[in-house]
GROMACS .gro file of C-alpha atoms in nm:
model
  201
    1MET     CA    1  13.230  10.172  10.757
    2THR     CA    2  13.186  10.549  10.739
    3ALA     CA    3  12.974  10.716  10.474
    4SER     CA    4  13.043  11.060  10.337
    5ILE     CA    5  12.784  11.288  10.185
    6ARG     CA    6  12.825  11.484   9.863
    7LYS     CA    7  12.562  11.750   9.793
    8ASP     CA    8  12.512  11.897   9.450
    9ALA     CA    9  12.267  12.173   9.365
   10ASP     CA   10  11.963  11.947   9.340
   11ARG     CA   11  12.055  11.610   9.492
   12THR     CA   12  12.250  11.434   9.760
   13ALA     CA   13  12.474  11.135   9.697
   14VAL     CA   14  12.583  10.902   9.974
   15ILE     CA   15  12.937  10.779   9.914
   16LEU     CA   16  13.012  10.452  10.091
   17PRO     CA   17  13.378  10.354  10.116
   18PHE     CA   18  13.348  10.001   9.980
   19PRO     CA   19  13.684   9.862   9.879
   20GLY     CA   20  13.767   9.695   9.553
   21PRO     CA   21  13.505   9.593   9.300
   22LEU     CA   22  13.205   9.748   9.481
   23ALA     CA   23  13.335  10.105   9.475
   24GLU     CA   24  13.277  10.157   9.105
   25PRO     CA   25  12.916  10.022   9.085
   26LEU     CA   26  12.813  10.227   9.390
   27ALA     CA   27  12.967  10.543   9.248
   28LEU     CA   28  12.776  10.479   8.924
   29LEU     CA   29  12.451  10.431   9.122
   30ASN     CA   30  12.503  10.764   9.293
   31GLU     CA   31  12.563  10.936   8.961
   32LEU     CA   32  12.260  10.781   8.788
   33GLY     CA   33  12.029  10.739   9.088
   34ASP     CA   34  11.798  11.030   9.029
   35LEU     CA   35  11.770  10.945   8.659
   36MET     CA   36  11.615  10.607   8.746
   37PRO     CA   37  11.238  10.591   8.697
   38GLY     CA   38  11.060  10.556   9.030
   39GLY     CA   39  11.196  10.500   9.376
   40VAL     CA   40  11.492  10.263   9.387
   41ALA     CA   41  11.714  10.157   9.676
   42ILE     CA   42  11.981   9.897   9.742
   43LEU     CA   43  11.972   9.734  10.086
   44GLY     CA   44  12.191   9.485  10.264
   45ARG     CA   45  12.036   9.173  10.421
   46ASP     CA   46  12.013   9.355  10.755
   47ALA     CA   47  11.820   9.650  10.596
   48SER     CA   48  12.139   9.857  10.589
   49LEU     CA   49  12.084  10.134  10.338
   50VAL     CA   50  12.354  10.124  10.072
   51PHE     CA   51  12.181  10.352   9.822
   52ALA     CA   52  11.845  10.529   9.780
   53ASN     CA   53  11.750  10.775   9.509
   54GLY     CA   54  11.543  11.086   9.577
   55ALA     CA   55  11.218  10.929   9.454
   56PHE     CA   56  11.261  10.636   9.698
   57ARG     CA   57  11.323  10.871   9.989
   58ALA     CA   58  11.017  11.080   9.895
   59ALA     CA   59  10.794  10.771   9.860
   60MET     CA   60  10.908  10.637  10.197
   61LYS     CA   61  10.858  10.966  10.381
   62THR     CA   62  10.546  10.847  10.569
   63ALA     CA   63  10.621  10.473  10.583
   64ALA     CA   64  10.975  10.498  10.721
   65ARG     CA   65  11.067  10.633  11.062
   66ALA     CA   66  11.438  10.631  10.976
   67MET     CA   67  11.653  10.607  10.667
   68ASP     CA   68  11.998  10.700  10.791
   69ASP     CA   69  12.218  10.389  10.793
   70ARG     CA   70  11.929  10.141  10.800
   71LEU     CA   71  11.572  10.142  10.665
   72ARG     CA   72  11.330  10.127  10.959
   73LEU     CA   73  10.954  10.135  10.902
   74THR     CA   74  10.710  10.331  11.118
   75ASP     CA   75  10.480  10.033  11.180
   76PRO     CA   76  10.662   9.769  11.393
   77ALA     CA   77  10.466   9.484  11.229
   78ALA     CA   78  10.557   9.612  10.882
   79ASP     CA   79  10.919   9.644  10.994
   80LEU     CA   80  10.916   9.275  11.094
   81ARG     CA   81  10.762   9.185  10.756
   82LEU     CA   82  11.040   9.386  10.587
   83GLN     CA   83  11.306   9.187  10.777
   84GLU     CA   84  11.145   8.859  10.665
   85ALA     CA   85  11.112   8.982  10.305
   86LEU     CA   86  11.480   9.083  10.303
   87LYS     CA   87  11.582   8.733  10.420
   88ARG     CA   88  11.372   8.570  10.150
   89ALA     CA   89  11.498   8.810   9.881
   90ALA     CA   90  11.857   8.738   9.989
   91ALA     CA   91  11.774   8.368   9.941
   92GLY     CA   92  11.671   8.439   9.580
   93GLU     CA   93  11.295   8.506   9.602
   94ASP     CA   94  11.117   8.807   9.455
   95MET     CA   95  10.902   8.961   9.729
   96ASP     CA   96  10.619   9.216   9.737
   97LEU     CA   97  10.557   9.407  10.059
   98PRO     CA   98  10.236   9.616  10.065
   99LEU     CA   99  10.247   9.917  10.298
  100GLY     CA  100   9.909  10.084  10.261
  101ALA     CA  101   9.922  10.313   9.956
  102LEU     CA  102  10.281  10.207   9.894
  103SER     CA  103  10.428   9.876   9.786
  104LEU     CA  104  10.789   9.761   9.801
  105ARG     CA  105  10.917   9.512   9.543
  106LEU     CA  106  11.229   9.331   9.670
  107THR     CA  107  11.448   9.136   9.428
  108PRO     CA  108  11.793   8.983   9.467
  109GLY     CA  109  12.056   9.238   9.368
  110GLY     CA  110  12.321   9.184   9.105
  111LEU     CA  111  12.585   9.162   9.379
  112PRO     CA  112  12.574   8.887   9.644
  113GLY     CA  113  12.419   9.000   9.972
  114PHE     CA  114  12.241   9.303   9.827
  115ILE     CA  115  11.869   9.344   9.759
  116ARG     CA  116  11.717   9.584   9.506
  117VAL     CA  117  11.404   9.756   9.639
  118VAL     CA  118  11.158   9.946   9.421
  119ALA     CA  119  10.894  10.164   9.590
  120GLU     CA  120  10.570  10.192   9.396
  121THR     CA  121  10.268  10.403   9.483
  122GLN     CA  122   9.952  10.199   9.463
  123ASP     CA  123   9.672  10.306   9.233
  124ASN     CA  124   9.398  10.368   9.488
  125SER     CA  125   9.110  10.328   9.241
  126GLY     CA  126   9.101   9.953   9.316
  127GLY     CA  127   9.093  10.032   9.688
  128GLU     CA  128   8.800  10.270   9.641
  129ALA     CA  129   8.611  10.007   9.440
  130CYS     CA  130   8.683   9.744   9.708
  131LYS     CA  131   8.562   9.982   9.981
  132ALA     CA  132   8.238  10.036   9.788
  133ARG     CA  133   8.191   9.657   9.753
  134LEU     CA  134   8.254   9.609  10.126
  135GLN     CA  135   7.996   9.873  10.208
  136GLN     CA  136   7.741   9.721   9.971
  137ALA     CA  137   7.801   9.351  10.049
  138PHE     CA  138   7.842   9.373  10.427
  139GLY     CA  139   7.690   9.707  10.526
  140LEU     CA  140   8.019   9.856  10.646
  141THR     CA  141   8.040  10.228  10.711
  142VAL     CA  142   8.296  10.435  10.520
  143LYS     CA  143   8.531  10.438  10.824
  144GLU     CA  144   8.486  10.061  10.877
  145ALA     CA  145   8.564   9.998  10.509
  146ASP     CA  146   8.881  10.209  10.539
  147THR     CA  147   8.985  10.012  10.847
  148ALA     CA  148   8.898   9.681  10.677
  149LEU     CA  149   9.122   9.761  10.380
  150SER     CA  150   9.410   9.858  10.610
  151LEU     CA  151   9.359   9.531  10.800
  152SER     CA  152   9.372   9.333  10.475
  153GLU     CA  153   9.706   9.502  10.392
  154GLY     CA  154   9.855   9.363  10.714
  155MET     CA  155   9.839   9.675  10.931
  156THR     CA  156   9.798   9.630  11.306
  157ALA     CA  157   9.528   9.807  11.508
  158GLY     CA  158   9.793  10.041  11.650
  159ALA     CA  159   9.929  10.127  11.305
  160ILE     CA  160   9.576  10.188  11.170
  161ALA     CA  161   9.502  10.420  11.466
  162GLU     CA  162   9.824  10.613  11.406
  163ASP     CA  163   9.765  10.631  11.030
  164ARG     CA  164   9.406  10.758  11.075
  165GLY     CA  165   9.480  10.986  11.369
  166VAL     CA  166   9.224  10.814  11.594
  167SER     CA  167   9.245  10.623  11.921
  168ILE     CA  168   9.322  10.253  11.927
  169THR     CA  169   8.988  10.204  12.109
  170THR     CA  170   8.808  10.347  11.804
  171VAL     CA  171   8.994  10.109  11.572
  172ARG     CA  172   8.926   9.809  11.797
  173THR     CA  173   8.554   9.898  11.798
  174GLN     CA  174   8.560   9.922  11.418
  175LEU     CA  175   8.739   9.586  11.394
  176GLN     CA  176   8.476   9.427  11.619
  177MET     CA  177   8.197   9.565  11.397
  178ILE     CA  178   8.380   9.445  11.083
  179ARG     CA  179   8.412   9.091  11.224
  180GLU     CA  180   8.042   9.086  11.319
  181LYS     CA  181   7.927   9.215  10.980
  182LEU     CA  182   8.153   8.972  10.791
  183GLY     CA  183   8.041   8.684  11.013
  184VAL     CA  184   8.390   8.587  11.126
  185THR     CA  185   8.547   8.554  11.470
  186SER     CA  186   8.900   8.684  11.410
  187SER     CA  187   9.068   8.977  11.240
  188LEU     CA  188   9.283   8.727  11.047
  189ALA     CA  189   8.970   8.567  10.900
  190ALA     CA  190   8.828   8.912  10.823
  191ALA     CA  191   9.147   9.010  10.639
  192ALA     CA  192   9.133   8.688  10.434
  193GLU     CA  193   8.767   8.753  10.346
  194ILE     CA  194   8.846   9.109  10.234
  195ARG     CA  195   9.143   8.996  10.022
  196ALA     CA  196   8.922   8.729   9.861
  197LEU     CA  197   8.659   8.993   9.779
  198ALA     CA  198   8.926   9.220   9.627
  199ALA     CA  199   9.067   8.931   9.417
  200THR     CA  200   8.729   8.842   9.263
  201HIS     CA  201   8.678   9.186   9.108
   0.00000   0.00000   0.00000
């Protein structure tokens, strides 16, 4: 399948040569895409990118390393979680995939084999309140609280280091301090403790 690109003055539409009944809905998506509120995309089960409006592409700018023919996330662990979420959405489940300050909502599409994805920017006020509670309850530093929140969102040590622009050794030291201060022996247990704290407030 070969896609062609049509560029207007203020937007780009990707025209996919689907035969038969899919051609018309995809053409309509391209026409109305930038009028949709928020970031919206249509993906295939294999993360093939069928459609993405401008707001989706803008929201994914830091989280995605590629959005040409397939959506690929920067963080390898998050990319694996995306693959799993796509499988579950294709099976009929609604899925939420947090990616730091961004969240993807995956729902089965109206057409078989397609998944609708909505990108939403998280309101960070809850994150700031949770960081303050972590600092107060466990004596975490500001940097440790930042790392703890990223850990609770499913980010790996490598992804946290890349996101913060620090070495992985720094992040591993912070994770060790977080585990000690929370009184747990694993990062998984620390993440669960942080999520529980966030859920109670």
